[in-house]
């Protein structure tokens, strides 16, 4: 008999942010996240202590999901960021780095936490109102009638994931494919409650990235299919292929004993009874002119043979992930019982054929309307493919979000430095009544505003991993990166050709100043909607919805952490 221990009282930790261990852990997490940020971010390898799968990544979705944090304060931060990523797929590192910087910068101020939180909420409101206004100088409209800015948005996502190991031609090829795949999921006929289709990623590892392609409809891998023989499929009088979709096992297996007791008469075989029922279903399918049967689970070999003899294609082991897109594409309702079959559950396809890629064979289901497509995604290694799959899923989700809010924010650190300049500009002209409403002094407001702006600028600085200078200009408030190896006394205009996002060139006197290590960045002289000079080439863009949400999540989480007075840990 095991010994009984007396319950220990919970551990109360007061003022957790004042503890050195918390500060060191937060600083370490911040440095890990900053080192992953941007196109030149450093990769991380994550694995458990006993071996197993090794994940090589710089993406927040993979990083935070595998990074174990012990302190409750850090758990609050990582959980908030993971929740943001689950909803928006993008800007996870931005959110996490900004949150860490806000906590580090605001906790050291000689301002009561309650006052800091009031002021920071006002600053957030200031930023959100500006970002959603027509006067915003770091927001550009996304025109779906022209693919230029859409390509820039997708390209920016792909180039920010260095673990994908893509060359420039490969990035260009995939950018077009992802946008093409997304366009296939947009319905041709817009209705009141229009629903976007789905892009299904088909893995093809060990192949060249440029072998990737997009096909309308769905590909279901079927290793046993014979390519040599022509595919004959039963059709209706309207020359369509009728489809039956089963989400129940058709293997003839018996019920689970845990589901209840079955009483069987002497001499009756349950196996034969199940098989007869399956063959009866097969006869009804043939009689209803069904040409394709897709089963989520397993189909009995005898039923497969019967259907084949009547020119009905049977595909099993489709898996649960394909059930929803199959139902969308064909209009069929998944059949959950072999004892109740209604013709109203059937759907239809334009055609069915066989495709072969590398050593894999697929049944290609071609729909009447292209709302579902298949992206055959290739990469040279499994690690790079996993990272590329996450990047493609992020790009698809970002495009979906962009339909709802057709804007993008300038990337490359320019939105962060521009917002910092804007906040500093607005905070200088705040009325006395505003300070009274927030119950703070002008000095307290300026301290918190400066900490907020330095936190934004620290995110932009995190993009620099090679030791070069980081500048900001006094006209547009954009971010400029000077390559390493040049003396600080050099003329900046000779060393920089365009800003971080690529929209501004150095053809005018922009009055550059150092961003890193400087107390404050210069105040922008207005926020023009359209820069006076545009650089030819591609822009670096960020998802508007994801970045706005990231800004809110970062500040709200930082406020929550700053407001913590106690951490109570159960010791049992």
PDB file of C-alpha atoms in Angstrom, residues 41-201:
ATOM      1  CA  UNK A  41      15.692  34.494 -39.446  1.00  0.00           C
ATOM      2  CA  UNK A  42      17.764  31.720 -37.927  1.00  0.00           C
ATOM      3  CA  UNK A  43      16.277  28.230 -37.877  1.00  0.00           C
ATOM      4  CA  UNK A  44      15.543  26.259 -34.720  1.00  0.00           C
ATOM      5  CA  UNK A  45      15.627  22.497 -34.254  1.00  0.00           C
ATOM      6  CA  UNK A  46      13.192  21.173 -31.677  1.00  0.00           C
ATOM      7  CA  UNK A  47      12.977  17.623 -30.340  1.00  0.00           C
ATOM      8  CA  UNK A  48      12.111  15.929 -27.062  1.00  0.00           C
ATOM      9  CA  UNK A  49      14.667  14.631 -24.588  1.00  0.00           C
ATOM     10  CA  UNK A  50      14.390  10.990 -25.668  1.00  0.00           C
ATOM     11  CA  UNK A  51      14.815  11.539 -29.403  1.00  0.00           C
ATOM     12  CA  UNK A  52      12.064  11.088 -31.966  1.00  0.00           C
ATOM     13  CA  UNK A  53      10.932  13.552 -34.596  1.00  0.00           C
ATOM     14  CA  UNK A  54      13.121  16.636 -35.059  1.00  0.00           C
ATOM     15  CA  UNK A  55      11.333  19.789 -36.230  1.00  0.00           C
ATOM     16  CA  UNK A  56      13.408  22.401 -38.078  1.00  0.00           C
ATOM     17  CA  UNK A  57      11.482  25.652 -38.255  1.00  0.00           C
ATOM     18  CA  UNK A  58      11.321  29.395 -37.764  1.00  0.00           C
ATOM     19  CA  UNK A  59       7.508  29.581 -37.799  1.00  0.00           C
ATOM     20  CA  UNK A  60       5.637  30.472 -34.624  1.00  0.00           C
ATOM     21  CA  UNK A  61       2.951  27.801 -35.151  1.00  0.00           C
ATOM     22  CA  UNK A  62       5.564  25.025 -35.025  1.00  0.00           C
ATOM     23  CA  UNK A  63       7.886  26.759 -32.568  1.00  0.00           C
ATOM     24  CA  UNK A  64       5.425  27.594 -29.787  1.00  0.00           C
ATOM     25  CA  UNK A  65       3.619  24.272 -30.128  1.00  0.00           C
ATOM     26  CA  UNK A  66       6.834  22.390 -29.331  1.00  0.00           C
ATOM     27  CA  UNK A  67       8.535  24.837 -26.970  1.00  0.00           C
ATOM     28  CA  UNK A  68       7.814  23.954 -23.349  1.00  0.00           C
ATOM     29  CA  UNK A  69       7.653  26.865 -20.919  1.00  0.00           C
ATOM     30  CA  UNK A  70       7.488  26.303 -17.180  1.00  0.00           C
ATOM     31  CA  UNK A  71       6.514  29.638 -15.682  1.00  0.00           C
ATOM     32  CA  UNK A  72       2.804  30.606 -15.672  1.00  0.00           C
ATOM     33  CA  UNK A  73       3.597  34.131 -16.920  1.00  0.00           C
ATOM     34  CA  UNK A  74       5.239  32.734 -20.052  1.00  0.00           C
ATOM     35  CA  UNK A  75       2.403  30.235 -20.475  1.00  0.00           C
ATOM     36  CA  UNK A  76      -0.072  33.125 -20.603  1.00  0.00           C
ATOM     37  CA  UNK A  77       2.008  34.795 -23.311  1.00  0.00           C
ATOM     38  CA  UNK A  78       2.518  31.700 -25.485  1.00  0.00           C
ATOM     39  CA  UNK A  79      -1.131  30.610 -25.136  1.00  0.00           C
ATOM     40  CA  UNK A  80      -2.347  34.038 -26.273  1.00  0.00           C
ATOM     41  CA  UNK A  81      -0.081  33.967 -29.321  1.00  0.00           C
ATOM     42  CA  UNK A  82      -1.074  30.390 -30.201  1.00  0.00           C
ATOM     43  CA  UNK A  83      -4.732  31.364 -30.010  1.00  0.00           C
ATOM     44  CA  UNK A  84      -4.047  34.287 -32.365  1.00  0.00           C
ATOM     45  CA  UNK A  85      -2.213  31.986 -34.810  1.00  0.00           C
ATOM     46  CA  UNK A  86      -5.051  29.448 -34.732  1.00  0.00           C
ATOM     47  CA  UNK A  87      -7.438  32.199 -35.882  1.00  0.00           C
ATOM     48  CA  UNK A  88      -5.261  34.109 -38.359  1.00  0.00           C
ATOM     49  CA  UNK A  89      -2.331  31.772 -39.235  1.00  0.00           C
ATOM     50  CA  UNK A  90       0.041  34.735 -39.684  1.00  0.00           C
ATOM     51  CA  UNK A  91       1.961  37.349 -37.650  1.00  0.00           C
ATOM     52  CA  UNK A  92       2.599  34.984 -34.719  1.00  0.00           C
ATOM     53  CA  UNK A  93       6.228  36.020 -34.250  1.00  0.00           C
ATOM     54  CA  UNK A  94       5.279  39.692 -34.587  1.00  0.00           C
ATOM     55  CA  UNK A  95       2.696  39.271 -31.828  1.00  0.00           C
ATOM     56  CA  UNK A  96       5.022  37.356 -29.496  1.00  0.00           C
ATOM     57  CA  UNK A  97       8.025  39.673 -29.971  1.00  0.00           C
ATOM     58  CA  UNK A  98       5.900  42.791 -29.497  1.00  0.00           C
ATOM     59  CA  UNK A  99       4.302  41.346 -26.357  1.00  0.00           C
ATOM     60  CA  UNK A 100       7.708  40.487 -24.834  1.00  0.00           C
ATOM     61  CA  UNK A 101       9.052  43.953 -25.682  1.00  0.00           C
ATOM     62  CA  UNK A 102       5.996  45.677 -24.211  1.00  0.00           C
ATOM     63  CA  UNK A 103       6.332  43.782 -20.927  1.00  0.00           C
ATOM     64  CA  UNK A 104      10.073  44.468 -20.723  1.00  0.00           C
ATOM     65  CA  UNK A 105       9.764  48.164 -21.594  1.00  0.00           C
ATOM     66  CA  UNK A 106       6.655  49.013 -19.573  1.00  0.00           C
ATOM     67  CA  UNK A 107       7.407  47.119 -16.360  1.00  0.00           C
ATOM     68  CA  UNK A 108      10.570  49.184 -15.733  1.00  0.00           C
ATOM     69  CA  UNK A 109       8.722  52.522 -15.849  1.00  0.00           C
ATOM     70  CA  UNK A 110       8.074  54.404 -12.645  1.00  0.00           C
ATOM     71  CA  UNK A 111       4.340  54.395 -13.429  1.00  0.00           C
ATOM     72  CA  UNK A 112       1.653  52.410 -11.554  1.00  0.00           C
ATOM     73  CA  UNK A 113       0.490  49.339 -13.553  1.00  0.00           C
ATOM     74  CA  UNK A 114      -3.126  50.535 -13.557  1.00  0.00           C
ATOM     75  CA  UNK A 115      -2.087  53.849 -15.115  1.00  0.00           C
ATOM     76  CA  UNK A 116       0.190  52.109 -17.610  1.00  0.00           C
ATOM     77  CA  UNK A 117      -2.703  49.903 -18.720  1.00  0.00           C
ATOM     78  CA  UNK A 118      -5.063  52.876 -19.197  1.00  0.00           C
ATOM     79  CA  UNK A 119      -2.503  54.751 -21.286  1.00  0.00           C
ATOM     80  CA  UNK A 120      -1.558  51.713 -23.371  1.00  0.00           C
ATOM     81  CA  UNK A 121      -5.233  51.063 -24.149  1.00  0.00           C
ATOM     82  CA  UNK A 122      -5.504  54.645 -25.382  1.00  0.00           C
ATOM     83  CA  UNK A 123      -2.397  54.161 -27.538  1.00  0.00           C
ATOM     84  CA  UNK A 124      -3.846  50.956 -28.983  1.00  0.00           C
ATOM     85  CA  UNK A 125      -7.084  52.763 -29.820  1.00  0.00           C
ATOM     86  CA  UNK A 126      -5.044  55.513 -31.474  1.00  0.00           C
ATOM     87  CA  UNK A 127      -3.196  52.972 -33.636  1.00  0.00           C
ATOM     88  CA  UNK A 128      -6.295  50.963 -34.588  1.00  0.00           C
ATOM     89  CA  UNK A 129      -8.254  54.078 -35.565  1.00  0.00           C
ATOM     90  CA  UNK A 130      -5.337  55.194 -37.719  1.00  0.00           C
ATOM     91  CA  UNK A 131      -4.822  51.806 -39.369  1.00  0.00           C
ATOM     92  CA  UNK A 132      -8.507  51.647 -40.322  1.00  0.00           C
ATOM     93  CA  UNK A 133      -8.683  55.226 -41.600  1.00  0.00           C
ATOM     94  CA  UNK A 134      -8.304  56.411 -45.185  1.00  0.00           C
ATOM     95  CA  UNK A 135      -5.411  58.655 -44.069  1.00  0.00           C
ATOM     96  CA  UNK A 136      -3.255  55.683 -43.027  1.00  0.00           C
ATOM     97  CA  UNK A 137       0.150  55.902 -44.710  1.00  0.00           C
ATOM     98  CA  UNK A 138       1.187  52.261 -44.131  1.00  0.00           C
ATOM     99  CA  UNK A 139      -1.954  50.597 -45.538  1.00  0.00           C
ATOM    100  CA  UNK A 140      -2.552  49.843 -49.202  1.00  0.00           C
ATOM    101  CA  UNK A 141      -5.761  48.608 -50.880  1.00  0.00           C
ATOM    102  CA  UNK A 142      -5.790  45.115 -52.388  1.00  0.00           C
ATOM    103  CA  UNK A 143      -7.319  45.087 -55.854  1.00  0.00           C
ATOM    104  CA  UNK A 144      -8.624  41.639 -56.781  1.00  0.00           C
ATOM    105  CA  UNK A 145      -9.021  42.706 -60.398  1.00  0.00           C
ATOM    106  CA  UNK A 146      -5.214  42.940 -60.614  1.00  0.00           C
ATOM    107  CA  UNK A 147      -2.957  40.216 -59.267  1.00  0.00           C
ATOM    108  CA  UNK A 148       0.111  42.417 -58.663  1.00  0.00           C
ATOM    109  CA  UNK A 149      -0.423  43.165 -54.978  1.00  0.00           C
ATOM    110  CA  UNK A 150      -1.831  39.678 -54.334  1.00  0.00           C
ATOM    111  CA  UNK A 151       1.368  38.145 -55.702  1.00  0.00           C
ATOM    112  CA  UNK A 152       3.397  40.471 -53.449  1.00  0.00           C
ATOM    113  CA  UNK A 153       1.407  39.344 -50.410  1.00  0.00           C
ATOM    114  CA  UNK A 154       1.889  35.622 -51.124  1.00  0.00           C
ATOM    115  CA  UNK A 155       5.561  36.105 -52.041  1.00  0.00           C
ATOM    116  CA  UNK A 156       6.157  37.956 -48.745  1.00  0.00           C
ATOM    117  CA  UNK A 157       4.785  34.989 -46.794  1.00  0.00           C
ATOM    118  CA  UNK A 158       6.933  32.442 -48.639  1.00  0.00           C
ATOM    119  CA  UNK A 159      10.164  34.458 -48.395  1.00  0.00           C
ATOM    120  CA  UNK A 160       9.683  34.926 -44.645  1.00  0.00           C
ATOM    121  CA  UNK A 161      10.005  31.143 -44.094  1.00  0.00           C
ATOM    122  CA  UNK A 162      13.704  30.315 -44.644  1.00  0.00           C
ATOM    123  CA  UNK A 163      13.301  26.665 -43.593  1.00  0.00           C
ATOM    124  CA  UNK A 164      11.370  26.065 -46.845  1.00  0.00           C
ATOM    125  CA  UNK A 165      14.778  26.297 -48.589  1.00  0.00           C
ATOM    126  CA  UNK A 166      13.386  27.993 -51.708  1.00  0.00           C
ATOM    127  CA  UNK A 167      15.330  29.687 -54.485  1.00  0.00           C
ATOM    128  CA  UNK A 168      13.936  32.790 -56.196  1.00  0.00           C
ATOM    129  CA  UNK A 169      12.573  30.853 -59.234  1.00  0.00           C
ATOM    130  CA  UNK A 170      10.933  28.379 -56.844  1.00  0.00           C
ATOM    131  CA  UNK A 171       9.339  31.217 -54.857  1.00  0.00           C
ATOM    132  CA  UNK A 172       8.013  32.746 -58.091  1.00  0.00           C
ATOM    133  CA  UNK A 173       6.615  29.387 -59.242  1.00  0.00           C
ATOM    134  CA  UNK A 174       4.885  28.636 -55.936  1.00  0.00           C
ATOM    135  CA  UNK A 175       3.544  32.186 -55.593  1.00  0.00           C
ATOM    136  CA  UNK A 176       1.641  31.839 -58.857  1.00  0.00           C
ATOM    137  CA  UNK A 177       0.450  28.331 -57.964  1.00  0.00           C
ATOM    138  CA  UNK A 178      -0.875  29.348 -54.546  1.00  0.00           C
ATOM    139  CA  UNK A 179      -2.755  32.305 -56.010  1.00  0.00           C
ATOM    140  CA  UNK A 180      -4.117  30.107 -58.812  1.00  0.00           C
ATOM    141  CA  UNK A 181      -5.238  27.496 -56.273  1.00  0.00           C
ATOM    142  CA  UNK A 182      -6.944  30.166 -54.194  1.00  0.00           C
ATOM    143  CA  UNK A 183      -8.776  31.576 -57.219  1.00  0.00           C
ATOM    144  CA  UNK A 184     -10.083  28.063 -57.934  1.00  0.00           C
ATOM    145  CA  UNK A 185     -11.812  28.088 -54.534  1.00  0.00           C
ATOM    146  CA  UNK A 186     -13.672  31.355 -55.185  1.00  0.00           C
ATOM    147  CA  UNK A 187     -17.194  30.591 -56.496  1.00  0.00           C
ATOM    148  CA  UNK A 188     -17.955  31.922 -59.980  1.00  0.00           C
ATOM    149  CA  UNK A 189     -21.534  32.867 -59.088  1.00  0.00           C
ATOM    150  CA  UNK A 190     -21.624  35.098 -56.015  1.00  0.00           C
ATOM    151  CA  UNK A 191     -24.645  34.601 -53.794  1.00  0.00           C
ATOM    152  CA  UNK A 192     -25.790  36.259 -50.574  1.00  0.00           C
ATOM    153  CA  UNK A 193     -24.076  33.663 -48.411  1.00  0.00           C
ATOM    154  CA  UNK A 194     -21.159  32.766 -50.666  1.00  0.00           C
ATOM    155  CA  UNK A 195     -18.748  30.195 -49.190  1.00  0.00           C
ATOM    156  CA  UNK A 196     -15.169  29.758 -50.339  1.00  0.00           C
ATOM    157  CA  UNK A 197     -14.113  26.298 -51.468  1.00  0.00           C
ATOM    158  CA  UNK A 198     -11.039  24.414 -50.335  1.00  0.00           C
ATOM    159  CA  UNK A 199      -7.533  23.735 -51.584  1.00  0.00           C
ATOM    160  CA  UNK A 200      -6.318  20.245 -50.644  1.00  0.00           C
ATOM    161  CA  UNK A 201      -2.541  19.825 -50.437  1.00  0.00           C
TER     162      UNK A 201
END
